[in-house]
Each structure stands twice: as structure tokens, then as C-alpha cells.
Coordinates of C-alpha atoms and ligand atoms in Angstrom, one line a residue:
X1 CA 5.9 -40.3 92.5
X2 CA 5.7 -40.2 96.3
X3 CA 6.6 -42.6 98.6
X4 CA 4.7 -44.8 101.3
X5 CA 7.6 -45.7 103.9
X6 CA 6.5 -47.4 106.9
X7 CA 8.4 -48.5 110.0
X8 CA 9.9 -52.0 109.8
X9 CA 8.8 -53.5 113.0
X10 CA 9.2 -57.6 113.4
X11 CA 10.1 -58.3 109.8
X12 CA 6.6 -56.0 108.6
X13 CA 6.0 -53.1 107.6
X14 CA 3.6 -50.8 109.5
X15 CA 2.4 -47.6 110.3
X16 CA 2.7 -46.1 113.5
X17 CA 0.2 -47.2 116.2
X18 CA -0.8 -43.3 116.0
X19 CA -1.5 -43.0 112.6
X20 CA 1.0 -39.9 112.1
X21 CA 3.3 -39.2 109.4
X22 CA 6.1 -36.1 108.3
X23 CA 7.2 -35.2 104.9
X24 CA 10.2 -36.1 102.9
X25 CA 11.5 -32.8 100.6
X26 CA 14.4 -33.7 98.2
X27 CA 16.1 -30.0 98.9
X28 CA 17.1 -29.2 95.2
X29 CA 13.5 -28.9 94.3
X30 CA 11.0 -28.5 97.4
X31 CA 9.9 -31.7 96.1
X32 CA 7.2 -33.9 98.7
X33 CA 9.0 -37.4 97.9
X34 CA 8.2 -39.6 100.9
X35 CA 6.0 -39.2 103.3
X36 CA 6.3 -41.3 106.5
X37 CA 5.3 -43.1 109.3
X38 CA 6.0 -40.3 112.7
X39 CA 7.1 -42.6 115.1
X40 CA 6.5 -42.4 118.4
X41 CA 7.4 -44.4 122.8
X42 CA 4.2 -47.5 121.4
X43 CA 6.0 -47.8 118.2
X44 CA 8.8 -48.2 119.8
X45 CA 8.3 -50.1 121.9
X46 CA 6.9 -52.3 119.3
X47 CA 10.3 -52.6 117.9
X48 CA 12.0 -53.3 121.7
X49 CA 9.8 -56.1 121.8
X50 CA 10.2 -57.4 118.6
X51 CA 14.3 -57.3 118.8
X52 CA 14.4 -58.9 121.9
X53 CA 11.8 -61.4 120.8
X54 CA 14.0 -61.8 117.6
X55 CA 17.6 -61.8 120.1
X56 CA 16.9 -65.1 121.2
X57 CA 17.7 -67.6 118.2
X58 CA 20.1 -64.6 116.2
X59 CA 22.0 -64.8 120.0
X60 CA 23.3 -68.5 119.3
X61 CA 23.8 -67.7 115.5
X62 CA 27.0 -69.4 114.6
X63 CA 29.0 -65.6 113.7
X64 CA 30.8 -67.4 111.0
X65 CA 27.2 -67.5 109.4
X66 CA 25.8 -63.8 110.2
X67 CA 28.4 -62.9 109.0
X68 CA 27.6 -64.4 105.5
X69 CA 24.9 -62.9 105.9
X70 CA 26.3 -59.4 106.1
X71 CA 27.9 -60.5 102.8
X72 CA 24.8 -61.1 100.8
X73 CA 23.8 -57.4 101.7
X74 CA 27.0 -56.6 101.0
X75 CA 26.1 -58.9 97.6
X76 CA 22.3 -56.4 97.1
X77 CA 24.6 -53.3 98.4
X78 CA 26.5 -54.2 95.0
X79 CA 24.1 -54.5 92.5
X80 CA 21.5 -51.5 93.9
X81 CA 24.1 -49.5 94.4
X82 CA 22.9 -47.3 92.0
X83 CA 19.2 -46.8 92.6
X84 CA 20.2 -46.0 95.8
X85 CA 21.7 -44.0 94.7
X86 CA 19.8 -41.6 93.4
X87 CA 17.4 -42.1 96.2
X88 CA 20.3 -40.5 98.3
X89 CA 21.2 -37.3 95.9
X90 CA 16.7 -36.9 95.9
X91 CA 16.1 -36.9 99.7
X92 CA 19.4 -35.1 101.0
X93 CA 21.4 -34.1 98.2
X94 CA 24.7 -34.5 97.9
X95 CA 26.0 -35.4 94.9
X96 CA 26.0 -38.3 92.5
X97 CA 29.4 -38.7 92.7
X98 CA 29.0 -38.6 96.8
X99 CA 25.9 -41.1 97.8
X100 CA 27.5 -43.5 95.3
X101 CA 30.5 -43.7 97.1
X102 CA 28.7 -43.5 100.5
X103 CA 26.6 -47.0 100.0
X104 CA 30.0 -47.9 99.0
X105 CA 31.2 -47.0 102.7
X106 CA 28.7 -49.8 103.3
X107 CA 29.0 -52.7 100.9
X108 CA 32.8 -52.4 102.5
X109 CA 32.3 -52.4 106.3
X110 CA 29.9 -55.5 105.2
X111 CA 32.6 -57.8 103.8
X112 CA 34.3 -56.1 107.1
X113 CA 31.9 -56.7 109.7
X114 CA 31.5 -59.8 107.6
X115 CA 35.0 -60.9 108.7
X116 CA 34.9 -60.5 111.8
X117 CA 31.9 -63.7 112.1
X118 CA 34.7 -65.0 111.4
X119 CA 37.8 -63.6 114.0
X120 CA 35.7 -61.9 116.8
X121 CA 38.8 -62.2 118.6
X122 CA 39.1 -63.0 122.1
X123 CA 42.3 -64.5 123.6
X124 CA 43.5 -66.2 126.5
X125 CA 46.9 -66.0 128.9
X126 CA 47.9 -68.3 131.5
X127 CA 45.8 -68.7 134.8
X128 CA 47.2 -70.1 138.7
X129 CA 46.6 -73.3 138.9
X130 CA 47.5 -76.7 137.6
X131 CA 44.6 -77.9 134.8
X132 CA 43.1 -74.7 134.3
X133 CA 42.4 -72.8 130.7
X134 CA 41.9 -68.9 131.6
X135 CA 39.6 -67.2 127.9
X136 CA 38.1 -64.0 127.7
X137 CA 35.8 -64.3 124.5
X138 CA 33.3 -60.9 122.8
X139 CA 29.2 -62.0 124.0
X140 CA 26.1 -59.5 122.6
X141 CA 25.0 -57.6 124.7
X142 CA 21.4 -57.6 123.6
X143 CA 19.1 -55.1 122.1
X144 CA 20.7 -52.3 120.2
X145 CA 19.6 -48.9 120.0
X146 CA 20.8 -46.9 116.4
X147 CA 20.3 -43.2 115.9
X148 CA 21.7 -41.7 112.6
X149 CA 21.6 -38.5 110.6
X150 CA 21.1 -37.6 106.8
X151 CA 24.2 -36.7 105.9
X152 CA 25.4 -40.2 105.3
X153 CA 22.3 -41.9 105.7
X154 CA 23.8 -45.5 104.7
X155 CA 27.4 -45.6 105.9
X156 CA 27.7 -44.3 109.1
X157 CA 23.9 -46.5 110.1
X158 CA 26.2 -50.0 108.4
X159 CA 28.9 -48.5 110.9
X160 CA 27.3 -49.6 113.6
X161 CA 24.5 -51.9 112.4
X162 CA 26.3 -54.6 110.4
X163 CA 29.1 -54.7 114.2
X164 CA 25.9 -55.0 116.1
X165 CA 24.3 -57.6 113.5
X166 CA 27.1 -59.5 113.5
X167 CA 27.7 -59.3 116.7
X168 CA 25.1 -60.8 117.9
X169 CA 23.2 -58.3 118.9
X170 CA 19.5 -57.0 117.2
X171 CA 19.0 -53.7 116.3
X172 CA 16.2 -50.5 116.3
X173 CA 16.9 -48.7 114.1
X174 CA 15.8 -44.5 114.8
X175 CA 17.3 -42.9 111.3
X176 CA 16.9 -38.4 110.7
X177 CA 13.6 -38.1 110.0
X178 CA 15.6 -36.0 107.2
X179 CA 15.7 -39.0 105.0
X180 CA 12.8 -41.8 105.7
X181 CA 12.9 -43.2 102.3
X182 CA 17.1 -43.9 102.5
X183 CA 16.8 -45.6 105.8
X184 CA 13.4 -48.1 104.3
X185 CA 15.3 -49.3 101.3
X186 CA 18.3 -50.2 102.9
X187 CA 16.8 -52.1 105.4
X188 CA 15.5 -53.9 101.9
X189 CA 18.4 -55.3 101.5
X190 CA 18.8 -56.9 104.6
X191 CA 15.6 -58.5 104.6
X192 CA 16.2 -59.7 101.1
X193 CA 19.6 -61.2 102.7
X194 CA 18.2 -64.0 104.2
X195 CA 18.4 -61.5 107.9
X196 CA 15.1 -63.6 110.3
X197 CA 12.2 -61.1 111.2
X198 CA 12.8 -58.9 114.1
X199 CA 16.9 -58.9 114.4
X200 CA 16.1 -55.4 112.9
X201 CA 13.9 -53.0 113.0
X202 CA 13.2 -50.0 111.4
X203 CA 11.0 -47.2 113.8
X204 CA 11.4 -43.7 111.6
X205 CA 10.1 -40.3 113.0
X206 CA 11.7 -37.4 115.2
X207 CA 13.0 -36.8 118.2
X208 CA 10.0 -38.1 120.5
X209 CA 11.0 -41.8 119.1
X210 CA 14.9 -41.0 119.7
X211 CA 14.6 -40.5 123.0
X212 CA 12.1 -43.2 124.1
X213 CA 14.7 -45.5 122.3
X214 CA 17.3 -43.9 124.3
X215 CA 15.6 -44.0 127.6
X216 CA 13.8 -48.0 126.8
X217 CA 14.2 -50.1 129.6
X218 CA 14.7 -53.1 127.7
X219 CA 17.5 -51.6 125.9
X220 CA 21.1 -52.3 126.7
X221 CA 23.6 -49.6 123.8
X222 CA 22.7 -46.8 122.7
X223 CA 25.4 -45.7 119.2
X224 CA 24.7 -41.8 117.8
X225 CA 25.9 -39.4 114.8
X226 CA 24.9 -35.9 115.1
X227 CA 24.6 -32.5 116.7
X228 CA 26.4 -32.2 119.8
X229 CA 22.8 -31.1 121.2
X230 CA 21.2 -33.6 120.2
X231 CA 23.7 -36.4 121.2
X232 CA 24.1 -35.2 124.8
X233 CA 20.9 -34.4 125.2
X234 CA 20.6 -38.3 124.4
X235 CA 23.5 -39.2 126.5
X236 CA 22.4 -37.8 129.6
X237 CA 18.7 -39.8 129.4
X238 CA 20.5 -42.8 128.3
X239 CA 23.3 -42.8 130.5
X240 CA 21.5 -42.1 133.5
X241 CA 19.2 -45.4 133.1
X242 CA 22.3 -47.0 133.3
X243 CA 23.2 -47.6 129.1
X244 CA 26.7 -47.9 127.3
X245 CA 26.7 -45.0 125.1
X246 CA 28.6 -44.8 122.0
X247 CA 28.5 -41.1 120.7
X248 CA 30.0 -39.3 117.5
X249 CA 28.5 -35.7 117.0
X250 CA 30.3 -32.5 116.6
X251 CA 33.9 -31.5 114.8
X252 CA 35.6 -28.3 113.4
X253 CA 38.6 -29.9 111.7
X254 CA 41.3 -27.3 110.2
X255 CA 43.9 -28.5 107.1
X256 CA 47.2 -26.9 108.4
X257 CA 48.8 -25.5 106.0
X258 CA 52.9 -24.7 105.7
X259 CA 54.7 -22.8 102.8
X260 CA 56.5 -25.8 102.3
X261 CA 53.9 -27.2 101.5
X262 CA 52.3 -29.0 97.4
X263 CA 50.6 -26.2 96.5
X264 CA 49.0 -27.6 93.9
X265 CA 47.6 -31.0 96.0
X266 CA 46.8 -28.9 98.9
X267 CA 44.0 -26.8 96.6
X268 CA 42.7 -29.5 95.4
X269 CA 42.0 -31.3 99.1
X270 CA 40.8 -27.6 100.6
X271 CA 38.9 -27.8 98.1
X272 CA 37.2 -30.5 97.9
X273 CA 37.1 -31.7 102.3
X274 CA 34.9 -27.3 102.8
X275 CA 32.9 -28.2 99.6
X276 CA 32.4 -31.4 99.6
X277 CA 28.7 -32.9 100.9
X278 CA 28.3 -28.9 100.9
X279 CA 30.6 -28.8 104.3
X280 CA 27.6 -30.7 105.6
X281 CA 30.5 -33.5 106.9
X282 CA 31.7 -34.6 110.7
X283 CA 35.3 -34.8 109.0
X284 CA 34.7 -31.4 106.9
X285 CA 36.9 -28.9 106.5
X286 CA 36.1 -25.1 107.8
X287 CA 38.8 -23.7 109.4
X288 CA 41.8 -23.3 106.9
X289 CA 45.3 -21.9 109.2
X290 CA 48.0 -20.8 106.0
X291 CA 51.8 -20.7 107.6
X292 CA 51.9 -16.2 106.1
X293 CA 54.2 -16.7 103.1
X294 CA 52.1 -19.3 101.2
X295 CA 48.5 -17.5 102.5
X296 CA 48.4 -15.3 99.1
X297 CA 49.2 -18.4 97.2
X298 CA 47.3 -20.3 98.1
X299 CA 44.5 -17.7 98.6
X300 CA 43.8 -16.5 95.1
X301 CA 43.9 -20.4 94.2
X302 CA 41.4 -21.9 96.4
X303 CA 39.5 -18.3 95.5
X304 CA 39.4 -19.1 92.5
X305 CA 38.8 -22.9 92.6
X306 CA 35.4 -22.2 94.2
X307 CA 34.9 -19.9 92.4
X308 CA 33.8 -22.1 89.7
X309 CA 32.9 -25.4 91.6
X310 CA 29.5 -25.4 90.0
X311 CA 26.5 -25.9 92.2
X312 CA 22.8 -27.4 91.4
X313 CA 21.0 -30.5 92.0
X314 CA 23.3 -33.9 92.5
X315 CA 21.8 -35.7 90.4
X316 CA 23.0 -33.9 87.0
X317 CA 25.8 -35.4 86.2
X318 CA 28.6 -31.9 84.9
X319 CA 27.0 -29.6 89.0
X320 CA 30.0 -30.2 91.6
X321 CA 28.3 -29.2 95.0
X322 CA 24.5 -30.0 95.7
X323 CA 22.1 -27.6 98.1
X324 CA 22.4 -27.9 102.1
X325 CA 19.5 -30.4 103.8
X326 CA 16.6 -27.6 104.4
X327 CA 15.2 -24.5 105.3
X328 CA 16.6 -24.8 108.9
X329 CA 20.4 -25.7 107.7
X330 CA 19.8 -23.0 105.3
X331 CA 19.3 -20.4 107.8
X332 CA 22.1 -21.6 110.4
X333 CA 24.1 -21.3 107.6
X334 CA 22.9 -17.0 106.4
X335 CA 23.0 -16.3 109.7
X336 CA 27.0 -16.7 110.7
X337 CA 27.7 -14.6 107.9
X338 CA 26.5 -11.8 110.2
X339 CA 28.5 -12.8 113.2
X340 CA 31.6 -13.3 110.8
X341 CA 30.9 -9.7 109.4
X342 CA 30.2 -8.3 113.0
X343 CA 33.9 -9.7 115.0
X344 CA 35.7 -8.3 111.5
X345 CA 36.2 -10.9 108.9
X346 CA 35.2 -10.4 105.5
X347 CA 33.9 -12.6 102.9
X348 CA 35.8 -13.3 100.1
X349 CA 34.1 -15.8 98.2
X350 CA 30.3 -16.6 98.4
X351 CA 28.4 -15.3 101.7
X352 CA 24.8 -16.2 100.5
X353 CA 22.2 -17.8 99.1
X354 CA 23.2 -19.4 95.3
X355 CA 20.9 -17.8 92.7
X356 CA 18.0 -20.4 91.9
X357 CA 14.4 -20.9 91.8
X358 CA 13.9 -23.4 94.8
X359 CA 16.2 -25.1 97.3
X360 CA 18.5 -25.0 99.6
X361 CA 21.3 -23.5 97.6
X362 CA 23.9 -21.0 99.4
X363 CA 27.6 -20.3 97.8
X364 CA 31.1 -21.8 98.6
X365 CA 32.2 -19.6 101.4
X366 CA 35.4 -17.7 102.4
X367 CA 36.5 -16.1 105.2
X368 CA 39.1 -14.4 105.0
X369 CA 40.9 -12.1 108.4
X370 CA 39.8 -15.2 111.0
X371 CA 41.2 -15.4 114.3
X372 CA 41.4 -17.4 116.7
X373 CA 38.5 -17.5 119.3
X374 CA 35.6 -16.0 117.0
X375 CA 32.8 -17.6 116.1
X376 CA 32.6 -19.0 112.4
X377 CA 36.8 -20.1 114.0
X378 CA 35.3 -21.9 117.1
X379 CA 31.6 -23.4 116.0
X380 CA 30.8 -25.8 113.5
X381 CA 29.3 -24.3 111.0
X382 CA 28.1 -27.7 108.9
X383 CA 27.7 -25.7 105.4
X384 CA 30.6 -24.9 103.1
X385 CA 32.3 -22.5 104.7
X386 CA 35.8 -22.1 104.6
X387 CA 37.5 -19.2 107.7
X388 CA 41.2 -19.0 106.8
X389 CA 43.0 -17.7 109.8
X390 CA 47.1 -16.9 109.1
X391 CA 49.4 -18.1 111.5
X392 CA 53.7 -17.7 111.7
X393 CA 54.8 -21.1 112.9
X394 CA 54.1 -24.5 113.1
X395 CA 53.8 -24.6 117.1
X396 CA 51.4 -21.5 116.9
X397 CA 49.2 -23.8 113.9
X398 CA 49.0 -26.7 115.9
X399 CA 47.5 -24.4 118.5
X400 CA 45.1 -22.8 117.1
X401 CA 44.4 -26.4 115.3
X402 CA 44.4 -27.5 119.0
X403 CA 42.4 -25.3 120.5
X404 CA 38.3 -26.1 119.9
X405 CA 35.9 -27.7 121.7
X406 CA 35.7 -30.6 118.8
X407 CA 38.8 -33.3 118.4
X408 CA 37.7 -36.2 114.6
X409 CA 40.1 -35.3 111.6
X410 CA 43.1 -32.8 111.3
X411 CA 45.6 -32.6 108.0
X412 CA 48.7 -31.0 107.8
X413 CA 49.9 -30.0 104.1
X414 CA 54.5 -30.4 104.4
X415 CA 56.8 -31.2 102.4
X416 CA 59.1 -31.7 105.6
X417 CA 59.1 -35.2 107.9
X418 CA 59.8 -34.2 111.1
X419 CA 57.0 -31.2 110.6
X420 CA 55.0 -33.8 109.4
X421 CA 56.0 -35.8 112.5
X422 CA 55.6 -33.3 114.9
X423 CA 52.4 -33.1 114.2
X424 CA 51.6 -36.4 113.5
X425 CA 53.0 -36.6 117.6
X426 CA 50.1 -33.0 118.5
X427 CA 47.6 -32.2 116.4
X428 CA 44.8 -33.7 119.1
X429 CA 42.0 -34.6 117.3
X430 CA 41.6 -39.0 116.4
X431 CA 41.9 -38.4 112.7
X432 CA 44.8 -37.4 111.3
X433 CA 46.0 -36.9 107.7
X434 CA 49.7 -35.8 106.4
X435 CA 49.0 -34.8 103.0
X436 CA 45.6 -35.1 102.1
X437 CA 42.2 -33.4 103.4
X438 CA 40.3 -34.0 106.6
X439 CA 37.6 -36.6 105.3
X440 CA 38.1 -39.6 103.5
X441 CA 38.5 -42.1 106.5
X442 CA 38.6 -45.7 105.8
X443 CA 36.5 -48.4 107.2
X444 CA 39.7 -50.6 108.0
X445 CA 41.2 -48.0 111.5
X446 CA 38.8 -46.0 114.5
X447 CA 36.7 -43.1 113.4
X448 CA 36.3 -41.1 116.0
X449 CA 37.1 -38.1 117.3
X450 CA 38.6 -36.5 120.9
X451 CA 37.1 -33.5 123.6
X452 CA 33.3 -31.9 122.8
X453 CA 33.3 -34.9 119.3
X454 CA 32.1 -37.7 121.1
X455 CA 32.3 -39.5 124.7
X456 CA 36.1 -42.4 123.9
X457 CA 34.3 -44.7 122.3
X458 CA 35.4 -45.5 118.8
X459 CA 33.7 -46.7 115.7
X460 CA 34.7 -48.8 112.3
X461 CA 37.7 -50.8 111.9
X462 CA 37.9 -53.8 115.0
X463 CA 37.2 -50.9 117.3
X464 CA 33.8 -50.7 116.4
X465 CA 33.3 -54.2 118.6
X466 CA 34.2 -52.5 122.3
X467 CA 30.3 -50.7 121.1
X468 CA 28.1 -54.1 120.4
X469 CA 29.5 -56.8 123.6
X470 CA 30.9 -57.0 126.5
X471 CA 33.7 -59.3 127.1
X472 CA 33.1 -63.1 129.6
X473 CA 36.2 -64.2 130.8
X474 CA 35.7 -67.5 131.1
X475 CA 37.9 -69.8 133.4
X476 CA 37.8 -73.4 132.8
X477 CA 38.6 -76.7 135.6
X478 CA 40.3 -79.5 134.2
X479 CA 41.7 -80.6 137.6
X480 CA 38.7 -82.8 138.5
X481 CA 38.8 -81.8 142.3
X482 CA 38.4 -78.7 145.2
X483 CA 42.3 -76.9 144.9
X484 CA 42.5 -74.8 147.5
X485 CA 45.4 -72.9 147.0
X486 CA 43.3 -69.7 144.7
X487 CA 44.0 -66.8 144.6
X488 CA 41.6 -65.3 146.8
X489 CA 42.6 -67.7 150.5
X490 CA 46.5 -68.3 148.9
X491 CA 49.2 -67.3 151.8
Ligands
UN1_501 C1 30.4 -37.5 109.6 O1 30.6 -36.9 108.4 O2 29.5 -38.2 109.1 O3 35.5 -39.7 106.5 C2 31.6 -39.5 108.1 C3 34.3 -39.0 105.9 C4 33.8 -39.9 105.2 C5 32.4 -40.4 106.9 C6 32.2 -39.0 106.9 N1 34.0 -41.5 105.5 O4 34.8 -38.4 105.9

């Protein structure tokens, strides 16, 4: 059955002003699962108007009460977890175990941010004058615009909308055009949890709607997760009109395996981090930097494991890896096989489409003989492709890890505590793992990357509030008289 999706604006499910629609395709079966309105400037205008109107009331609701609505969001998500997970698998392809995990991240975040309703910590500091009090408090910013990707269609939006909402902002959300159905189902949870009309608005569609949101004069903040090309374009447009922007873009994450590593631990972690979610995580491992001594044994074990991965429709319980999200992604990943061969790399495992009647399936792929600086070692492929780079030493491994345009996540497998701590000090990524793969970040710590991965902001943890609040410094003079020796005319 094909679902009919609508925008959610001012508490109502509505069609596009233009009447134009687009299809959402199941990447495993190529069936149309939903038809959604293609939002444009006028839909964004209406959504921002609704959000602006709702903001006058929402900002005045005490933060602990706002937090209680988020607890209710968490409870309903828990109740609908299985249904949401299945819909997500149908719409974007990752396997059920992963889509359940995606919903769980949003549940965790809803409880965490619900708790921020009773913290939202600012600070006080002593002031210079007698009978005077000073404090810095977090204030809401107004209407915020969220632009999110298809690969974590519930978790990643939750990292943005939950802190935005608890801080007292109203939201206009433009999700990826690959996932309108799961986005609408997620918004329904907020409506059912009692979020007032207009506080959260959904406009489905493609780049046109996102670009309109990025430049809208009544939107103060844009938070974006997605491809580097789109992120930089959103950033440029939004910055030109003075908005605060949070960006989370590409990754080219590596696992370093030292000669003294626990082999079976490393094999499991690499397999999961490289091929889990079909390699379509910004945190996925796409480079294996391996010390010479352990390389033959490690590659042999990895190749054996990669060949065993059952590729297929993620709704089936025995399937371990789903399809790529769409035909464009499949063509992109496939095109990198020629790039790899031309540059002198060798396909050890996989290297092509999986043999299926339908769907955008690609085999788990390991490329050996990759050298630092090759395109497959530098560019984000966003598929199940692992490039293997051999190194001599820890210093060389760290150098290779740090020499990309991105800086999201990195990992080292070693049993040597000195090597581990040197790596913590010298790996220049926003997230570092010791004896664990590059995926699996938890919501209570800052999430984000250095260099081209972002623009210095962080999501998740208490730092998430930085994107969606302004500091307000407050001075209360209770002396009852004009005090002349102020800082500005002190002798
Ligand atoms: C992403 O791919 O955009 O750390 C997010 C992880 C997940 C989040 C990934 N918790 O792999």
C-alpha cells in the first residue's frame, strides 16, 4: 500500500501549495512506498510563519514542562519502536537491528533532553559592586531550521529537534527526500505527545525547500547534517544573511590496527564498522590502517568474514547488510571501483553489485594495496568499501589517519597503554575510540568532527544546547541607589 504523506504545518497535515509530489522508493524492492508533497518556498514560508506564531507561547512554558513533553515523546517512541523500525527499513534499507537502534537513539535523546528541562545550566559569578547579582542564562533563539539526511532518519533529527524544543525554540524540519514517510511518522509522535500546534513543523521535499529554509529571514539558526557539497552550500547561503549554522558533514574514518592488537576483537569491530548500515554512516570505517606484521592474518580473517555477510532485504531476520539507499548511491559506489583500479589498488573481496533481481545492492568490498593520498583513501564513498593501507609504525599510522579533509571518528586497536594514550593525544578527530570500531557514539557526549567534517559545533550531550540557545547575561542591582564607581568610569 502506497502511503500518502503530507507536510505538517501549524498542527495540520497539509498538501504542498504547488500540488507537486515525489515518490519514496524501497531500495531493496524498488517499490514505491509513499508519495509526499514537494515543498517549495511558499510551504517553507507557511511553516516558518506557524513556528513564529507558536514561539510567542512556547518560549513561556517552563522548561521542566517542555521536558515532560519530551518524556512523553520517549514513551510513545518506545511503544512504536517496532513499527517505526520496520517503516524505516522499508524506506531507506538498513536492517531491522539497525533501524531499532536508530529509534533507540531518539528515545535516549528524548530522556536526556527531557532532563535538560530541569538543568539547562547557566552560571553565576561574583560582581564588582556591592548589592549586585550577576548570572548568565541560556535563552531560546526563536525559529530554527533543521535539514537532515536519510541514513539516520529518526536519530539524527532527534539530536537536533529535542534540544531545540526543550530550550524553547520552534522548529521547521526539512528531512531528506529519501525518507518522507518515516519523517511524518516521527512527527506524529510529537503531535500525540501533546506538543502544541506550530511548535514543530515538517516540510518534505528536496533542495528547493532546504535552500528556502536556509535563507529565510525569520529563521535564526540552521542545523544541518548531510553531504559536504550540500552542507557547504547551505552554510554559505545562511551565513550570508547572518545565521548561526551547525554543520555535520562527511567522514573518512579509520581504524588503526597495531601488531599487538587483539585480532578477533579487531576483526569483529572492523567488519561491523565498515559494513554495518552498508557503510552509509558518517562514522563508518572506510580506511583500515594496519601495521605490517599483523596485516596478513588480519586481512585473511576479514576477507573470510566479509564474504559470509548475508546481503538482502533488511526486513528478513537473517539478513546482515541491506542495500544502498538509491540508484545514484549505487552508481557512485560502483564508479569508485574503477577509480581504485586505475590508481593501483586491488579488489580483495566484493567489488561489484550483488546478484539480485531488484534493489540497489552492492557487495561488501575490501581494497588492498591502497596508498595514502589515493582517491579511495581520501574521498567519502559512503558505501561498504574498506581501503587497506599498510604502515610501519604508530607515528605513520597517526599521520595517515590525520591526513584527510575530514575529522569525525578514529580508532586504534592495541594492547599497549602507551600507544593508546599517544593515540588519544595525537589523533585529530572529534571522536576517538580505543579497542572499539568507529561507530556507536552515545548521545550523552559531544558528537561532531574537526576539519571538513563540520564547522566546530557539536551535537548531542549538553553541548547540543549551544546550537539552539543564546547566552543572556543578567545584572541585578539591589542597592537602591545609583552607584558611580562602575567599570566604565572607574579610576
Ligand atoms: C551518522 O552517521 O550520521 O556513532 C550518525 C554512530 C551513530 C550515529 C551515526 N550513533 O555510528
